[in-house]
Amino acid sequence: MSLEIRSAPHIKAHRSVETIMRHVVYSLLPICAFYVFQYGLSALASLAVVTAACLATERFFVKTGTQAGDISDYSAVITGLLLALSLPPGFPLWMGAVAGFAAIALGKALFGGIGCNVFNPALVGRAFAQAAFPQAIATYTPSFLPGRFYEMVPTSMTLPFMQPASVIDWLKAKQLDALAGATPLAKWKFEGVLAGAEELITSLSGHMAVGPSPALILLCGAYLALRRFLDWRIPAAILGSAGLTAWLLFALSPERFPNPFFMLFSGGLILGAVYMATDMATSPVTPKGMWVYGALIGLLTVIIRYYSGLPEGVMYAILLANAATPLIEKITQPTPFGKSRFALLGRARKGASYPLHPGYISREEAHAVTPKKRLFAHKPKAEARKKSNEARD
Amino acid sequence: MTATRTDRWDEFMEGLWRQNPIFVMTLGLCPALAVTVSAVNALSMGLATTFVLTASCFLVSLLRKRIPKEVRIATYIVIIATFVTVVDYLIQAVSLALYDALGAFIQLIVVNCVILGRAEAHASKHPPLPAVLSALGMGAGFTLGLFALGAVREILGAGKLFGISLFGEHFQPWVVMVLPPGGFFVLGLWLLLFSAWTRRQRRKEAIQHA
């Protein structure tokens, strides 16, 4: 009788990258639909153009063989939709296309394609757009404008490489109330106006330039978490840590800092926590690591929002945590079955290195040898040295 | 056996394309990222480096049998530094504006790893003619790489090329392109395109052989 010795996993789910990505796209569709309902034609055009740019770029780099993967796995669609949702609805379409190109080319193809990327591609695209076009990306138009399904925001149709026209006159003609035209975070940061709770959660009332509705995003995220397409720990850790930090600061000086509720439900924190930070390639795989990763994002977000010149900090917080992911995985390795829980302390830790150690990846690959740790990597052993000395003599 | 004309041409093309310092070896990135804000800066930086590279490779190749092995690096540095001083004064005399734009990066040509690398790896082992040809090829490749970076950054960052406006006055400048991150972004894109192109060529060759 022959026994085959294999390392885990022994049971595999019948679930491919394509399946997971397809379900994430399904869960994004209601959010996109609501976004279009909020902002009308411009939002629809923005979603279409950015996603098309991402798909075209992906197609190009897959075809030339620079990047692994295939456009039929829906990952570029997710990147495109998330990027478009994180940009202002009236963002000039040519800039959106540039951001889409940068997202896939710099965020994904450059690292070798799907699964190899270090940073979330959608956020790379947004960071590029933020650095290249800082004025256009801060220009928000109010939601629920009358006639939004018949006319576009004038900035949308800017000619390629040209400056977008000013929207001030266009907005004046619409005669809106005081809260119009800026995001709640910018309002709070630069003018000291705090938005109400109901407006923030549902995004339904008023003309304030809020993003996609947080309640809807949480609902769609809950569907994904229940179907195990994303790990609930990451959003829970992000929201928990951001809420806790904001609450601590609020308790210290309530007149200086806004309430934690406002912090949680304004800006892109919910969208980032549910859809961007949970990107499988760029977040830790260890359960403990997910908590650390999420806590880091929440903390950084609140710190950037309070103490920097930018009104929004989710993007940079997630990108920084993406960069720290390998490190977080390294310090949060789980104890393998059969090892002492205190093995992490002493010398017994040797070999307790589950996810990163090549020996654990697959025993089936003959060349996957566990490297021996030695002080001097290339130092020949004493006997071998003696032999060669004798041979020379 | 004397080298044929194609061999020499190969020697030159080696540095210009197959072993391009920027796109293939990714050497000398410090000036490549720092001074490539405009095409003129990039081109002049490339030419200055080419001059230093060619002249010092020629001299190193002439002296290759005289230089003791133990002090060769120090000797190469002295030779390179001499030519860098020449270029430094030359640029100062020709155009003070350019000198100010390039700043400390002219003096820093001394520590450009392309030059020391070529002196050590090629010029110290070959007679003067191949050494100079190879150095010229490397210099041309370096200039090409710098120009590719500088042109893209100037076109997108200022809407100009060699100071000539391309898009009219309503051009939207890409702020990031004139900042240091823009250098990294553009370099990354060029590396990506270059590797895509190389793979394509290799695949074509494989099909032809099959």
Coordinates of C-alpha atoms in Angstrom, one line a residue, chain B:
Chain B
M1 CA 41.1 37.7 -36.2
T2 CA 39.9 41.1 -37.0
A3 CA 36.5 42.3 -36.0
T4 CA 34.1 42.7 -38.9
R5 CA 31.8 45.7 -39.4
T6 CA 28.8 43.9 -38.0
D7 CA 30.6 43.0 -34.8
R8 CA 31.3 46.6 -34.2
W9 CA 27.8 47.6 -35.0
D10 CA 26.6 44.9 -32.5
E11 CA 28.9 46.4 -29.9
F12 CA 27.2 49.8 -30.4
M13 CA 23.7 48.4 -30.5
E14 CA 24.3 46.4 -27.4
G15 CA 24.1 49.5 -25.2
L16 CA 21.6 51.3 -27.2
W17 CA 18.9 48.6 -27.2
R18 CA 19.5 45.1 -25.8
Q19 CA 21.4 46.2 -22.7
N20 CA 19.9 49.7 -22.4
P21 CA 21.1 51.2 -19.1
I22 CA 17.6 52.6 -18.2
F23 CA 15.1 50.2 -19.6
V24 CA 17.0 46.9 -19.3
M25 CA 19.7 47.3 -16.6
T26 CA 17.9 50.0 -14.7
L27 CA 21.2 51.7 -13.8
G28 CA 21.9 55.3 -13.2
L29 CA 18.3 56.0 -12.0
C30 CA 19.3 58.9 -9.8
P31 CA 19.8 61.4 -12.6
A32 CA 17.2 59.6 -14.7
L33 CA 14.5 60.5 -12.1
A34 CA 15.8 63.8 -10.8
V35 CA 16.6 65.9 -13.9
T36 CA 14.1 64.6 -16.4
V37 CA 11.5 67.3 -15.8
S38 CA 12.0 68.7 -19.3
A39 CA 13.3 67.2 -22.6
V40 CA 16.2 69.7 -22.8
N41 CA 17.4 68.9 -19.3
A42 CA 17.2 65.2 -20.0
L43 CA 19.0 65.5 -23.3
S44 CA 21.8 67.6 -22.0
M45 CA 22.3 65.3 -19.0
G46 CA 22.4 62.3 -21.3
L47 CA 25.0 64.0 -23.6
A48 CA 27.1 65.0 -20.6
T49 CA 27.1 61.5 -19.3
T50 CA 27.9 60.1 -22.8
F51 CA 30.9 62.3 -23.1
V52 CA 32.2 61.4 -19.7
L53 CA 31.5 57.7 -20.3
T54 CA 33.2 57.6 -23.7
A55 CA 36.3 59.6 -22.7
S56 CA 36.9 57.7 -19.5
C57 CA 36.3 54.3 -21.1
F58 CA 38.9 55.3 -23.8
L59 CA 41.4 56.3 -21.2
V60 CA 40.8 53.2 -19.0
S61 CA 41.1 51.0 -22.0
L62 CA 44.4 52.6 -23.0
L63 CA 45.8 52.2 -19.4
R64 CA 44.2 48.8 -18.8
K65 CA 47.6 47.1 -18.6
R66 CA 49.2 49.7 -16.4
I67 CA 46.6 50.0 -13.7
P68 CA 47.4 47.7 -10.7
K69 CA 44.5 45.5 -10.0
E70 CA 44.4 46.5 -6.3
V71 CA 43.7 50.2 -6.9
R72 CA 41.8 50.0 -10.1
I73 CA 38.5 51.4 -8.7
A74 CA 40.2 54.4 -7.2
T75 CA 42.0 55.0 -10.5
Y76 CA 38.8 54.7 -12.5
I77 CA 37.1 57.2 -10.2
V78 CA 40.0 59.7 -10.6
I79 CA 39.8 59.4 -14.4
I80 CA 36.0 59.8 -14.4
A81 CA 36.2 62.7 -12.0
T82 CA 38.6 64.5 -14.3
F83 CA 36.2 64.3 -17.2
V84 CA 33.3 65.3 -15.0
T85 CA 35.2 68.4 -14.0
V86 CA 35.7 69.2 -17.6
V87 CA 32.0 68.8 -18.4
D88 CA 31.1 70.8 -15.3
Y89 CA 33.1 73.8 -16.4
L90 CA 32.0 73.3 -20.0
I91 CA 28.2 73.5 -19.2
Q92 CA 28.8 76.4 -16.9
A93 CA 30.5 78.3 -19.8
V94 CA 28.0 77.4 -22.4
S95 CA 24.7 77.9 -20.6
L96 CA 24.4 79.1 -17.0
A97 CA 20.6 78.5 -17.0
L98 CA 21.1 74.8 -17.9
Y99 CA 23.8 74.6 -15.2
D100 CA 21.4 75.9 -12.6
A101 CA 18.7 73.5 -13.8
L102 CA 20.8 70.4 -13.6
G103 CA 22.4 71.5 -10.3
A104 CA 24.4 69.0 -8.3
F105 CA 23.6 66.2 -10.7
I106 CA 26.4 67.3 -13.1
Q107 CA 29.0 66.7 -10.3
L108 CA 27.2 63.5 -9.4
I109 CA 27.9 62.0 -12.8
V110 CA 31.1 60.8 -11.0
V111 CA 29.1 58.2 -9.0
N112 CA 26.9 57.2 -11.9
C113 CA 27.1 53.4 -11.8
V114 CA 26.7 53.1 -15.5
I115 CA 30.1 54.7 -16.0
L116 CA 32.0 52.9 -13.3
G117 CA 30.3 49.6 -14.4
R118 CA 31.3 50.0 -18.0
A119 CA 34.9 50.9 -17.1
E120 CA 35.2 47.9 -14.9
A121 CA 33.2 45.4 -16.9
H122 CA 34.1 46.3 -20.5
A123 CA 36.8 49.0 -21.0
S124 CA 39.3 47.4 -18.7
K125 CA 39.2 44.2 -20.7
H126 CA 39.0 45.5 -24.3
P127 CA 41.2 47.5 -26.7
P128 CA 40.3 51.2 -27.2
L129 CA 38.2 50.9 -30.4
P130 CA 35.6 48.4 -29.1
A131 CA 35.7 50.1 -25.7
V132 CA 34.8 53.5 -27.2
L133 CA 32.2 52.0 -29.5
S134 CA 30.6 50.2 -26.6
A135 CA 30.7 53.3 -24.4
L136 CA 29.1 55.4 -27.2
G137 CA 26.3 52.8 -27.5
M138 CA 25.7 52.8 -23.7
G139 CA 25.8 56.6 -23.7
A140 CA 23.3 56.8 -26.6
G141 CA 21.1 54.3 -24.8
F142 CA 21.3 56.3 -21.6
T143 CA 20.5 59.5 -23.5
L144 CA 17.6 57.8 -25.2
G145 CA 16.2 56.6 -21.9
L146 CA 16.5 60.0 -20.3
F147 CA 14.9 61.7 -23.3
A148 CA 12.0 59.2 -23.3
L149 CA 11.4 60.1 -19.6
G150 CA 11.9 63.8 -20.1
A151 CA 9.8 64.2 -23.2
V152 CA 6.8 62.5 -21.6
R153 CA 7.1 64.4 -18.4
E154 CA 7.4 67.7 -20.2
I155 CA 4.5 67.0 -22.6
L156 CA 2.1 66.0 -19.8
G157 CA 3.5 68.2 -17.0
A158 CA 3.7 71.4 -18.9
G159 CA 2.1 70.8 -22.3
K160 CA 5.3 71.6 -24.1
L161 CA 8.2 69.9 -25.9
F162 CA 11.5 71.7 -26.0
G163 CA 9.7 74.7 -24.7
I164 CA 7.2 74.8 -27.6
S165 CA 3.6 74.8 -26.5
L166 CA 1.6 71.9 -28.0
F167 CA -1.9 72.1 -26.7
G168 CA -2.7 75.9 -26.5
E169 CA -3.4 77.9 -23.4
H170 CA -6.3 75.8 -21.9
F171 CA -4.0 72.8 -21.3
Q172 CA -4.5 71.1 -18.0
P173 CA -1.1 70.4 -16.6
W174 CA -0.6 67.0 -14.8
V175 CA 0.8 68.3 -11.6
V176 CA 2.3 65.0 -10.6
M177 CA 4.5 64.8 -13.7
V178 CA 6.8 67.6 -12.7
L179 CA 7.1 66.2 -9.1
P180 CA 9.5 63.3 -8.2
P181 CA 6.6 60.7 -8.1
G182 CA 6.0 61.5 -11.8
G183 CA 9.5 60.3 -12.6
F184 CA 8.8 57.0 -11.0
F185 CA 5.4 56.7 -12.7
V186 CA 6.7 57.4 -16.1
L187 CA 9.8 55.2 -15.6
G188 CA 7.4 52.4 -14.5
L189 CA 5.3 52.8 -17.6
W190 CA 8.3 52.8 -19.9
L191 CA 9.6 49.6 -18.3
L192 CA 6.2 48.1 -18.7
L193 CA 6.0 49.0 -22.4
F194 CA 9.6 47.9 -23.0
S195 CA 9.0 44.5 -21.4
A196 CA 5.7 44.1 -23.3
W197 CA 7.6 44.8 -26.5
T198 CA 10.5 42.5 -25.7
R199 CA 8.2 39.6 -24.9
R200 CA 6.3 40.1 -28.1
Q201 CA 9.6 40.0 -30.1
R202 CA 10.6 36.9 -28.2
R203 CA 7.3 35.2 -28.9
K204 CA 7.6 36.0 -32.6
E205 CA 11.1 34.6 -32.7
A206 CA 9.9 31.4 -31.0
I207 CA 7.1 31.0 -33.6
Q208 CA 9.6 31.5 -36.5
H209 CA 11.9 28.9 -35.1
A210 CA 9.1 26.4 -34.5

